[in-house]
Amino acid sequence: MTHDLTLPSGRTTAEGLAERALRDPHRPRFHFTSPGGWLNDPNGLTHWRGVYHLFYQYNPLAPAHHRIHWGHATSTDLVHWTDEPVALVPGTDGPDRDGCWSGVLVNDGGVPTIVYSGRHGEHELPCVARGSADLRYWSKDPANPVITAPPDGVDITAFRDHCVWREGQVWRQLIGSGIRGVGGTAFLYESDDLRSWRYVGPLLTGDASHNRGQLDWTGTMWECVDLFGLDGTDLLVFSTWDEGTTHHPLYWTGRYEGDTFTPAAVHRLDYGGRYFYAPQSTRDEHGRRIMFGWLQEGRTDEANAEAGWCGVMSLPRIVTLGADGRLDQAPVPELRLLRGEHLRIPAGPLETAYTRLHTVRGDQLDIETTLCLAPGATARLVVRETPDGAERTVVEVSRAHDGSGGTLRLHRESSSLDPTVDTEPRHGELPLNADGRVDLRVLVDHSALEIFANGRPLTARVYPTRPDEAVGVGIGADGAVTLERFDAWQMASAFTDGPRPLWP
């Protein structure tokens, strides 16, 4: 097992983290969060012998990105999670003494095997660990790191995170990186045994000089690369990074063949930008492509430290290929297991600019609505609203005047009166058919907000200063909008009451 070091001497500094986290009114209840401390990227996603395993970047000592471990949780339904023993702990010396960073889990002839980035000083290099049959205990390979340096002769911006798969008789691996002065890239390697790797070359390299500052800029380094195919189209997912700043997740559509990826187009993966970052996906035993992402915080480091926790895992999503060749995304249907009290609003035209829905209230909600927009019309769904309206978060869908398409917007400008939190709006393109129909789903979980409109997601965080009062919901429209249906459910917690152990 990888607990090759006694419990960290600083463990006492973690006392009270889980208790403080539990008291925080902004902490989600049906999204996965770590017991306390820090959480970032999803790692090692797998559906192994009927059990879903979610590993994640974890610091059980403080809500700060430092000396990262691999947390581990399991579920049989993607909804209720059980904390498992911490899978990887940084070593006392060696290639991961400063952190066990992001990676994946593969099945090596029946042996669960993790490939991850070990951090030592400023170096991040690939390492391997083998697991027990139940994936609860792990042993690091004494030969780590299995790749001792980045490619020779290439001036890189960074070198970390892994995508590993079996292709014929060999293993193949992508490592996220960037070529200085050129752009982000994914380096391709191959191996017979997951230990000895041969460098093949860059699978694809972006152009950092193109669209700098735009929402589809591909950056100077690609984090958390993920290559998979759907219905004859190959997709290369990555997260845009630049000089220590996380930007947004993107994906290329195209064709993977031989040693190259021929791109067709690049698209935004989630309109929330850094609020859905470092995604990883897996195909489960039902044939579904399941994806998780990391919901970063939008409040200060000081606020996170006071709260005792930092970072949220997204709800699990099913990703499919849409009719337009882009990814469609939707929460897994298993989330319905958490639905409680059901409230329904009568269908009909939305005839006022805004109406408070007094029968629908809460900070743990699942809302599904179908709207039909005439050309030039706009519909708004308001959540997390205080009685005086001083704090409110607005989900807006609009249709162009010529009827050709639409826009999904999230207005957070009034989501909080706290001047230190991020309240910038978010937006993205909304596909519409000739009837102008929008299937809108909004999941509210305290500070976590996930929106899906005609298959396009927008993820964000909100921090009202009066969280107990910010439970109002309302709806309204400008122009001709018909409400075809409106259903809302109160959502139960995915966890039992009480603080969870930081070291399960």
Short mmCIF file of C-alpha atoms in Angstrom, two decimals:
data_model
loop_
_atom_site.label_atom_id
_atom_site.label_comp_id
_atom_site.label_asym_id
_atom_site.label_seq_id
_atom_site.Cartn_x
_atom_site.Cartn_y
_atom_site.Cartn_z
CA MET A 1 0.00 0.00 0.00
CA THR A 2 1.14 3.56 -0.56
CA HIS A 3 0.92 4.69 3.03
CA ASP A 4 4.68 4.48 2.89
CA LEU A 5 4.95 7.23 5.43
CA THR A 6 3.39 7.46 8.83
CA LEU A 7 0.46 9.84 9.07
CA PRO A 8 1.86 13.32 8.39
CA SER A 9 3.34 15.04 11.40
CA GLY A 10 1.16 18.05 10.61
CA ARG A 11 -2.01 16.03 10.93
CA THR A 12 -3.10 17.87 14.06
CA THR A 13 -3.35 21.04 12.00
CA ALA A 14 -6.34 19.45 10.25
CA GLU A 15 -8.39 19.19 13.44
CA GLY A 16 -11.70 20.91 13.01
CA LEU A 17 -11.63 21.06 9.19
CA ALA A 18 -14.48 18.59 8.70
CA GLU A 19 -16.54 20.19 11.47
CA ARG A 20 -16.08 23.69 10.03
CA ALA A 21 -16.86 22.45 6.53
CA LEU A 22 -20.10 20.89 7.71
CA ARG A 23 -21.27 24.21 9.21
CA ASP A 24 -20.56 26.29 6.12
CA PRO A 25 -23.88 27.29 4.46
CA HIS A 26 -22.15 27.50 1.08
CA ARG A 27 -21.03 23.87 1.13
CA PRO A 28 -22.98 21.72 -1.38
CA ARG A 29 -24.93 18.74 -0.09
CA PHE A 30 -25.59 16.56 -3.15
CA HIS A 31 -22.40 17.30 -5.08
CA PHE A 32 -19.36 15.32 -3.96
CA THR A 33 -16.97 17.23 -1.72
CA SER A 34 -13.99 15.98 0.24
CA PRO A 35 -14.50 15.52 4.02
CA GLY A 36 -12.61 18.77 4.53
CA GLY A 37 -9.48 20.47 3.29
CA TRP A 38 -8.72 20.80 -0.41
CA LEU A 39 -10.19 19.06 -3.48
CA ASN A 40 -9.34 19.59 -7.13
CA ASP A 41 -9.15 17.37 -10.25
CA PRO A 42 -11.13 14.14 -10.64
CA ASN A 43 -8.67 11.27 -11.14
CA GLY A 44 -8.71 7.56 -11.91
CA LEU A 45 -12.38 7.39 -12.87
CA THR A 46 -13.48 3.80 -13.40
CA HIS A 47 -16.46 1.48 -13.14
CA TRP A 48 -14.78 -1.59 -11.64
CA ARG A 49 -16.79 -4.75 -10.95
CA GLY A 50 -20.03 -2.84 -10.63
CA VAL A 51 -18.65 -0.07 -8.41
CA TYR A 52 -17.87 3.48 -9.50
CA HIS A 53 -14.54 4.75 -8.20
CA LEU A 54 -13.82 8.46 -8.00
CA PHE A 55 -10.29 9.41 -7.02
CA TYR A 56 -9.45 13.08 -6.64
CA GLN A 57 -6.69 15.52 -5.79
CA TYR A 58 -6.88 15.99 -2.02
CA ASN A 59 -5.14 17.81 0.79
CA PRO A 60 -6.55 16.58 4.13
CA LEU A 61 -4.37 19.01 6.09
CA ALA A 62 -5.67 22.37 4.85
CA PRO A 63 -7.96 23.94 2.24
CA ALA A 64 -4.91 24.78 0.11
CA HIS A 65 -3.20 23.24 -2.91
CA HIS A 66 -0.15 21.78 -1.19
CA ARG A 67 1.45 18.32 -1.02
CA ILE A 68 -1.46 16.70 -2.80
CA HIS A 69 -2.76 13.19 -2.00
CA TRP A 70 -5.24 11.03 -3.90
CA GLY A 71 -8.58 10.89 -2.11
CA HIS A 72 -10.91 8.02 -2.98
CA ALA A 73 -14.67 7.51 -2.88
CA THR A 74 -16.95 4.75 -4.19
CA SER A 75 -20.57 4.53 -5.27
CA THR A 76 -22.91 1.97 -6.77
CA ASP A 77 -25.31 4.61 -8.12
CA LEU A 78 -23.20 7.74 -8.87
CA VAL A 79 -25.26 9.56 -6.22
CA HIS A 80 -24.40 8.23 -2.75
CA TRP A 81 -20.67 8.13 -1.99
CA THR A 82 -18.57 6.23 0.55
CA ASP A 83 -15.18 7.59 1.59
CA GLU A 84 -12.40 5.04 1.12
CA PRO A 85 -8.84 5.04 2.48
CA VAL A 86 -6.62 7.72 0.95
CA ALA A 87 -5.10 5.97 -2.07
CA LEU A 88 -1.81 7.82 -2.64
CA VAL A 89 0.21 9.77 -0.10
CA PRO A 90 3.35 11.76 -1.04
CA GLY A 91 6.53 9.87 -0.18
CA THR A 92 9.15 10.85 2.35
CA ASP A 93 11.55 11.13 -0.59
CA GLY A 94 11.59 10.29 -4.26
CA PRO A 95 9.68 11.56 -7.30
CA ASP A 96 6.39 12.32 -5.50
CA ARG A 97 7.64 13.79 -2.24
CA ASP A 98 5.85 17.08 -2.99
CA GLY A 99 2.62 15.65 -4.31
CA CYS A 100 0.82 12.86 -6.14
CA TRP A 101 -0.71 14.84 -8.96
CA SER A 102 -3.35 13.98 -11.55
CA GLY A 103 -3.58 10.71 -13.45
CA VAL A 104 -5.71 7.79 -14.54
CA LEU A 105 -6.49 4.18 -13.64
CA VAL A 106 -6.23 1.33 -16.17
CA ASN A 107 -6.80 -2.43 -16.07
CA ASP A 108 -3.45 -4.12 -16.67
CA GLY A 109 -4.44 -7.74 -17.21
CA GLY A 110 -6.74 -7.71 -14.20
CA VAL A 111 -4.43 -5.59 -12.03
CA PRO A 112 -5.72 -2.06 -11.35
CA THR A 113 -2.88 0.32 -12.14
CA ILE A 114 -2.62 4.07 -11.60
CA VAL A 115 -0.46 6.30 -13.77
CA TYR A 116 0.00 9.68 -12.10
CA SER A 117 2.31 12.71 -12.00
CA GLY A 118 4.73 12.67 -9.11
CA ARG A 119 5.93 16.12 -8.10
CA HIS A 120 9.39 16.76 -6.68
CA GLY A 121 10.42 20.40 -6.49
CA GLU A 122 9.53 21.90 -9.86
CA HIS A 123 9.54 18.55 -11.64
CA GLU A 124 6.43 16.50 -12.48
CA LEU A 125 7.13 13.05 -13.89
CA PRO A 126 5.00 9.96 -14.61
CA CYS A 127 4.79 7.37 -11.84
CA VAL A 128 2.94 4.05 -11.48
CA ALA A 129 1.14 2.32 -8.59
CA ARG A 130 -0.56 -1.09 -8.50
CA GLY A 131 -3.73 -1.72 -6.53
CA SER A 132 -5.52 -4.46 -4.65
CA ALA A 133 -8.50 -6.17 -6.27
CA ASP A 134 -10.92 -3.83 -4.44
CA LEU A 135 -8.85 -0.73 -5.35
CA ARG A 136 -8.47 0.22 -1.68
CA TYR A 137 -4.73 -0.34 -1.19
CA TRP A 138 -1.93 0.74 -3.49
CA SER A 139 1.77 0.04 -3.89
CA LYS A 140 4.07 2.41 -5.75
CA ASP A 141 6.51 0.99 -8.29
CA PRO A 142 10.08 1.16 -6.99
CA ALA A 143 11.25 2.17 -10.48
CA ASN A 144 9.30 5.47 -10.35
CA PRO A 145 9.43 7.75 -12.23
CA VAL A 146 8.76 5.59 -15.27
CA ILE A 147 9.62 8.50 -17.58
CA THR A 148 12.64 10.31 -16.21
CA ALA A 149 12.45 13.56 -18.20
CA PRO A 150 10.36 15.41 -20.77
CA PRO A 151 11.31 14.96 -24.45
CA ASP A 152 14.86 16.05 -25.29
CA GLY A 153 15.33 19.23 -27.23
CA VAL A 154 11.86 20.66 -26.55
CA ASP A 155 11.42 23.85 -24.51
CA ILE A 156 8.28 22.96 -22.55
CA THR A 157 5.98 25.10 -20.40
CA ALA A 158 4.92 22.15 -18.17
CA PHE A 159 4.69 18.34 -18.27
CA ARG A 160 1.94 16.55 -16.33
CA ASP A 161 -1.42 14.73 -16.30
CA HIS A 162 -2.10 11.54 -18.21
CA CYS A 163 -4.45 9.76 -20.55
CA VAL A 164 -3.57 6.06 -20.96
CA TRP A 165 -5.24 3.39 -23.08
CA ARG A 166 -4.60 -0.02 -24.60
CA GLU A 167 -4.22 -0.03 -28.39
CA GLY A 168 -3.61 -3.42 -29.93
CA GLN A 169 -0.60 -4.97 -28.25
CA VAL A 170 0.78 -1.76 -26.74
CA TRP A 171 -0.15 0.86 -24.22
CA ARG A 172 -0.36 4.47 -25.38
CA GLN A 173 -0.19 7.58 -23.23
CA LEU A 174 -0.76 11.30 -23.65
CA ILE A 175 0.94 13.76 -21.31
CA GLY A 176 -0.28 17.34 -21.16
CA SER A 177 2.33 19.94 -22.00
CA GLY A 178 3.14 23.02 -24.04
CA ILE A 179 5.91 24.09 -26.38
CA ARG A 180 7.21 27.48 -25.36
CA GLY A 181 6.54 30.13 -27.97
CA VAL A 182 4.16 27.82 -29.88
CA GLY A 183 1.24 26.52 -27.83
CA GLY A 184 -0.27 23.75 -25.77
CA THR A 185 0.30 20.16 -26.78
CA ALA A 186 -0.21 16.52 -25.85
CA PHE A 187 2.92 14.36 -26.08
CA LEU A 188 2.33 10.79 -27.26
CA TYR A 189 4.21 7.81 -25.76
CA GLU A 190 3.86 4.02 -26.06
CA SER A 191 4.88 1.07 -23.91
CA ASP A 192 4.63 -2.70 -23.68
CA ASP A 193 4.37 -2.82 -19.87
CA LEU A 194 3.42 0.64 -18.51
CA ARG A 195 6.98 1.02 -17.19
CA SER A 196 9.27 1.48 -20.20
CA TRP A 197 7.95 4.23 -22.43
CA ARG A 198 9.02 5.28 -25.95
CA TYR A 199 8.44 8.89 -27.01
CA VAL A 200 6.49 9.11 -30.27
CA GLY A 201 5.96 12.86 -30.65
CA PRO A 202 3.33 15.58 -30.23
CA LEU A 203 -0.14 14.25 -31.04
CA LEU A 204 -1.39 17.80 -31.73
CA THR A 205 -0.07 21.27 -30.98
CA GLY A 206 -2.14 24.42 -30.62
CA ASP A 207 -1.37 28.00 -31.60
CA ALA A 208 -1.15 30.23 -28.53
CA SER A 209 -0.94 33.36 -30.69
CA HIS A 210 -4.46 32.75 -32.05
CA ASN A 211 -7.51 34.17 -30.23
CA ARG A 212 -5.56 35.16 -27.11
CA GLY A 213 -7.98 36.49 -24.52
CA GLN A 214 -10.98 34.84 -26.19
CA LEU A 215 -13.22 32.16 -24.69
CA ASP A 216 -11.79 29.52 -27.04
CA TRP A 217 -8.11 30.44 -26.66
CA THR A 218 -6.10 27.20 -26.49
CA GLY A 219 -3.40 28.55 -24.14
CA THR A 220 0.28 27.83 -23.65
CA MET A 221 -0.21 24.46 -21.92
CA TRP A 222 -2.89 21.73 -21.98
CA GLU A 223 -3.81 20.20 -18.65
CA CYS A 224 -5.74 16.95 -18.09
CA VAL A 225 -5.87 15.75 -21.70
CA ASP A 226 -8.55 13.12 -22.39
CA LEU A 227 -8.85 11.30 -25.75
CA PHE A 228 -11.91 9.21 -26.60
CA GLY A 229 -14.25 8.41 -29.48
CA LEU A 230 -18.02 8.80 -29.81
CA ASP A 231 -20.05 7.55 -32.78
CA GLY A 232 -17.21 7.78 -35.26
CA THR A 233 -15.83 11.12 -34.07
CA ASP A 234 -12.67 11.41 -32.00
CA LEU A 235 -12.49 14.03 -29.26
CA LEU A 236 -9.47 15.50 -27.51
CA VAL A 237 -10.49 17.28 -24.30
CA PHE A 238 -8.06 19.56 -22.47
CA SER A 239 -7.99 22.45 -20.01
CA THR A 240 -6.34 25.68 -21.04
CA TRP A 241 -3.52 26.86 -18.75
CA ASP A 242 -1.12 29.78 -18.99
CA GLU A 243 1.70 30.68 -16.60
CA GLY A 244 -0.03 29.29 -13.52
CA THR A 245 -3.53 30.51 -14.40
CA THR A 246 -6.36 28.11 -15.16
CA HIS A 247 -8.67 29.34 -17.92
CA HIS A 248 -11.31 27.00 -19.40
CA PRO A 249 -11.91 23.48 -20.76
CA LEU A 250 -12.06 22.93 -24.52
CA TYR A 251 -12.23 20.00 -26.90
CA TRP A 252 -11.12 19.31 -30.42
CA THR A 253 -13.27 17.22 -32.72
CA GLY A 254 -11.37 15.37 -35.40
CA ARG A 255 -9.73 12.10 -36.34
CA TYR A 256 -7.16 10.16 -34.33
CA GLU A 257 -5.20 7.85 -36.59
CA GLY A 258 -1.66 6.50 -36.35
CA ASP A 259 0.42 8.95 -34.36
CA THR A 260 -1.55 12.11 -35.05
CA PHE A 261 -4.86 13.82 -34.37
CA THR A 262 -6.28 15.72 -37.34
CA PRO A 263 -8.50 18.45 -35.90
CA ALA A 264 -11.75 19.62 -37.44
CA ALA A 265 -12.78 22.30 -34.92
CA VAL A 266 -12.28 23.41 -31.32
CA HIS A 267 -15.27 23.97 -29.03
CA ARG A 268 -16.01 25.16 -25.50
CA LEU A 269 -16.76 22.24 -23.18
CA ASP A 270 -18.59 24.24 -20.50
CA TYR A 271 -19.63 27.89 -20.63
CA GLY A 272 -18.64 28.38 -17.00
CA GLY A 273 -14.93 28.55 -17.85
CA ARG A 274 -12.73 27.66 -14.89
CA TYR A 275 -15.79 26.60 -12.86
CA PHE A 276 -15.77 23.29 -14.74
CA TYR A 277 -12.09 22.50 -15.05
CA ALA A 278 -9.75 19.51 -15.44
CA PRO A 279 -12.52 17.11 -16.54
CA GLN A 280 -11.95 13.38 -16.81
CA SER A 281 -14.22 10.75 -18.30
CA THR A 282 -14.65 6.98 -18.39
CA ARG A 283 -16.89 4.50 -20.16
CA ASP A 284 -18.94 2.63 -17.61
CA GLU A 285 -20.11 -0.98 -17.82
CA HIS A 286 -23.38 0.23 -19.36
CA GLY A 287 -21.53 1.76 -22.30
CA ARG A 288 -22.07 5.37 -21.19
CA ARG A 289 -19.34 8.02 -21.31
CA ILE A 290 -19.39 9.55 -17.80
CA MET A 291 -17.56 12.82 -17.10
CA PHE A 292 -16.71 14.72 -13.91
CA GLY A 293 -15.05 18.13 -13.58
CA TRP A 294 -13.67 20.30 -10.80
CA LEU A 295 -15.78 23.30 -9.69
CA GLN A 296 -13.26 25.85 -8.49
CA GLU A 297 -14.11 28.38 -5.80
CA GLY A 298 -15.05 31.98 -6.49
CA ARG A 299 -14.24 33.37 -3.06
CA THR A 300 -10.98 34.35 -1.40
CA ASP A 301 -8.33 32.04 0.02
CA GLU A 302 -9.05 33.56 3.43
CA ALA A 303 -12.73 32.63 3.14
CA ASN A 304 -11.80 29.08 2.15
CA ALA A 305 -9.44 28.79 5.11
CA GLU A 306 -12.15 29.97 7.48
CA ALA A 307 -14.66 27.53 5.97
CA GLY A 308 -12.27 24.57 6.35
CA TRP A 309 -12.77 23.26 2.82
CA CYS A 310 -12.24 24.17 -0.83
CA GLY A 311 -13.37 22.66 -4.12
CA VAL A 312 -16.41 20.77 -5.41
CA MET A 313 -16.75 17.87 -7.82
CA SER A 314 -19.31 18.35 -10.55
CA LEU A 315 -22.32 16.14 -10.81
CA PRO A 316 -21.57 13.15 -13.05
CA ARG A 317 -22.55 13.85 -16.65
CA ILE A 318 -23.33 11.67 -19.63
CA VAL A 319 -21.65 13.03 -22.76
CA THR A 320 -22.96 12.10 -26.19
CA LEU A 321 -22.39 13.34 -29.72
CA GLY A 322 -25.11 15.72 -30.83
CA ALA A 323 -26.63 16.06 -34.28
CA ASP A 324 -24.46 19.14 -34.90
CA GLY A 325 -21.25 17.16 -34.22
CA ARG A 326 -20.68 18.77 -30.82
CA LEU A 327 -20.92 17.24 -27.39
CA ASP A 328 -24.28 17.14 -25.65
CA GLN A 329 -24.15 16.86 -21.87
CA ALA A 330 -26.74 15.91 -19.25
CA PRO A 331 -26.66 14.88 -15.57
CA VAL A 332 -26.87 11.13 -15.08
CA PRO A 333 -30.47 9.98 -14.59
CA GLU A 334 -29.52 8.37 -11.27
CA LEU A 335 -29.69 11.85 -9.68
CA ARG A 336 -33.46 11.43 -9.58
CA LEU A 337 -32.88 9.17 -6.57
CA LEU A 338 -32.34 12.33 -4.51
CA ARG A 339 -35.55 14.04 -5.56
CA GLY A 340 -38.02 14.74 -2.80
CA GLU A 341 -41.02 17.07 -2.72
CA HIS A 342 -42.27 17.79 -6.25
CA LEU A 343 -43.70 21.17 -7.25
CA ARG A 344 -45.28 22.00 -10.61
CA ILE A 345 -46.17 25.35 -12.16
CA PRO A 346 -49.06 25.50 -14.67
CA ALA A 347 -48.14 25.80 -18.33
CA GLY A 348 -49.03 28.84 -20.41
CA PRO A 349 -47.69 32.13 -21.79
CA LEU A 350 -45.26 34.07 -19.61
CA GLU A 351 -47.00 37.42 -19.65
CA THR A 352 -44.96 39.41 -17.11
CA ALA A 353 -41.34 40.44 -16.92
CA TYR A 354 -41.02 38.69 -13.57
CA THR A 355 -43.13 36.64 -11.16
CA ARG A 356 -41.94 35.27 -7.83
CA LEU A 357 -42.90 31.60 -7.52
CA HIS A 358 -43.86 31.51 -3.84
CA THR A 359 -44.46 27.75 -3.88
CA VAL A 360 -40.92 27.00 -5.10
CA ARG A 361 -38.14 27.80 -2.65
CA GLY A 362 -34.83 26.32 -1.64
CA ASP A 363 -31.06 26.05 -1.90
CA GLN A 364 -31.11 22.35 -2.89
CA LEU A 365 -33.23 22.20 -6.03
CA ASP A 366 -33.53 20.36 -9.33
CA ILE A 367 -35.57 22.41 -11.80
CA GLU A 368 -36.67 21.22 -15.23
CA THR A 369 -38.55 23.51 -17.57
CA THR A 370 -39.37 23.67 -21.27
CA LEU A 371 -39.79 27.08 -22.89
CA CYS A 372 -40.74 28.09 -26.43
CA LEU A 373 -39.24 31.41 -27.52
CA ALA A 374 -40.42 33.50 -30.44
CA PRO A 375 -37.72 35.35 -32.40
CA GLY A 376 -36.33 38.20 -30.28
CA ALA A 377 -37.73 36.82 -27.01
CA THR A 378 -35.94 36.31 -23.71
CA ALA A 379 -36.87 34.13 -20.72
CA ARG A 380 -35.38 34.36 -17.23
CA LEU A 381 -35.27 31.95 -14.33
CA VAL A 382 -34.21 33.50 -11.02
CA VAL A 383 -32.74 31.41 -8.19
CA ARG A 384 -31.09 32.11 -4.82
CA GLU A 385 -33.11 35.32 -4.40
CA THR A 386 -33.51 37.15 -1.10
CA PRO A 387 -36.99 38.50 -0.20
CA ASP A 388 -35.93 42.06 -1.02
CA GLY A 389 -34.30 41.01 -4.31
CA ALA A 390 -30.97 42.50 -3.28
CA GLU A 391 -29.26 39.18 -3.99
CA ARG A 392 -30.39 37.04 -6.91
CA THR A 393 -28.88 34.86 -9.64
CA VAL A 394 -30.47 34.97 -13.09
CA VAL A 395 -30.41 32.25 -15.74
CA GLU A 396 -31.36 33.77 -19.08
CA VAL A 397 -32.11 32.18 -22.46
CA SER A 398 -32.74 34.35 -25.49
CA ARG A 399 -33.46 33.89 -29.17
CA ALA A 400 -32.01 36.06 -31.91
CA HIS A 401 -34.39 38.43 -33.71
CA ASP A 402 -33.93 36.52 -36.95
CA GLY A 403 -34.68 33.27 -35.12
CA SER A 404 -31.40 31.72 -36.22
CA GLY A 405 -30.01 30.79 -32.81
CA GLY A 406 -29.84 31.78 -29.20
CA THR A 407 -27.73 32.59 -26.15
CA LEU A 408 -27.53 31.13 -22.67
CA ARG A 409 -26.47 33.67 -20.04
CA LEU A 410 -25.87 33.53 -16.33
CA HIS A 411 -26.09 36.88 -14.55
CA ARG A 412 -24.21 36.77 -11.24
CA GLU A 413 -23.76 40.50 -10.84
CA SER A 414 -26.31 40.54 -7.98
CA SER A 415 -25.63 37.02 -6.73
CA SER A 416 -23.74 38.36 -3.71
CA LEU A 417 -23.25 41.64 -1.87
CA ASP A 418 -19.78 40.46 -0.83
CA PRO A 419 -17.37 42.54 -2.95
CA THR A 420 -14.60 39.94 -2.61
CA VAL A 421 -16.37 37.11 -4.47
CA ASP A 422 -16.41 36.62 -8.23
CA THR A 423 -19.72 37.76 -9.75
CA GLU A 424 -18.77 38.04 -13.42
CA PRO A 425 -21.48 36.88 -15.85
CA ARG A 426 -21.05 33.84 -18.11
CA HIS A 427 -22.56 33.09 -21.50
CA GLY A 428 -22.45 30.81 -24.51
CA GLU A 429 -24.15 29.86 -27.74
CA LEU A 430 -27.50 28.09 -27.48
CA PRO A 431 -28.60 25.79 -30.33
CA LEU A 432 -32.25 26.24 -31.31
CA ASN A 433 -34.57 24.55 -33.76
CA ALA A 434 -37.21 26.39 -35.77
CA ASP A 435 -39.73 26.07 -32.93
CA GLY A 436 -37.46 27.95 -30.50
CA ARG A 437 -37.81 25.25 -27.85
CA VAL A 438 -35.39 25.27 -24.92
CA ASP A 439 -35.13 22.34 -22.53
CA LEU A 440 -33.61 23.97 -19.46
CA ARG A 441 -32.41 22.20 -16.34
CA VAL A 442 -30.97 24.07 -13.38
CA LEU A 443 -29.45 22.31 -10.38
CA VAL A 444 -28.94 24.50 -7.32
CA ASP A 445 -26.81 23.11 -4.49
CA HIS A 446 -25.94 25.97 -2.12
CA SER A 447 -22.92 27.63 -3.82
CA ALA A 448 -22.78 25.14 -6.73
CA LEU A 449 -24.86 25.83 -9.81
CA GLU A 450 -25.04 23.60 -12.90
CA ILE A 451 -27.18 24.62 -15.87
CA PHE A 452 -28.00 22.55 -18.97
CA ALA A 453 -29.80 24.16 -21.92
CA ASN A 454 -30.42 22.05 -25.02
CA GLY A 455 -27.40 19.96 -24.11
CA ARG A 456 -25.04 22.89 -23.46
CA PRO A 457 -23.72 23.21 -19.88
CA LEU A 458 -22.83 26.28 -17.85
CA THR A 459 -21.34 25.75 -14.39
CA ALA A 460 -20.66 28.42 -11.78
CA ARG A 461 -20.52 29.31 -8.08
CA VAL A 462 -22.60 31.83 -6.11
CA TYR A 463 -22.16 33.06 -2.51
CA PRO A 464 -25.11 35.12 -1.23
CA THR A 465 -24.33 36.93 2.01
CA ARG A 466 -27.74 35.97 3.43
CA PRO A 467 -27.77 32.32 2.41
CA ASP A 468 -30.66 31.34 4.67
CA GLU A 469 -32.85 33.99 3.04
CA ALA A 470 -31.59 33.52 -0.53
CA VAL A 471 -34.00 30.70 -1.37
CA GLY A 472 -36.46 32.47 -3.66
CA VAL A 473 -37.26 31.34 -7.21
CA GLY A 474 -38.98 33.30 -9.97
CA ILE A 475 -39.59 33.36 -13.71
CA GLY A 476 -40.35 35.98 -16.34
CA ALA A 477 -39.99 36.95 -19.97
CA ASP A 478 -39.64 39.74 -22.49
CA GLY A 479 -41.38 39.00 -25.77
CA ALA A 480 -43.47 35.97 -26.66
CA VAL A 481 -42.47 33.02 -24.47
CA THR A 482 -44.61 29.99 -23.71
CA LEU A 483 -43.97 27.89 -20.64
CA GLU A 484 -44.64 24.30 -21.72
CA ARG A 485 -43.77 22.80 -18.36
CA PHE A 486 -42.08 23.65 -15.06
CA ASP A 487 -41.18 20.97 -12.52
CA ALA A 488 -39.05 21.44 -9.42
CA TRP A 489 -37.90 19.01 -6.77
CA GLN A 490 -36.32 19.51 -3.37
CA MET A 491 -33.07 17.53 -3.38
CA ALA A 492 -31.86 15.38 -0.48
CA SER A 493 -28.27 15.24 0.70
CA ALA A 494 -25.98 12.58 -0.76
CA PHE A 495 -24.20 12.17 2.58
CA THR A 496 -25.20 11.16 6.08
CA ASP A 497 -25.31 13.77 8.82
CA GLY A 498 -22.19 14.63 10.75
CA PRO A 499 -18.56 15.33 9.84
CA ARG A 500 -16.71 12.75 7.74
CA PRO A 501 -13.23 11.47 8.70
CA LEU A 502 -10.41 13.28 6.93
CA TRP A 503 -8.45 9.99 6.91
CA PRO A 504 -11.04 7.25 6.24
#
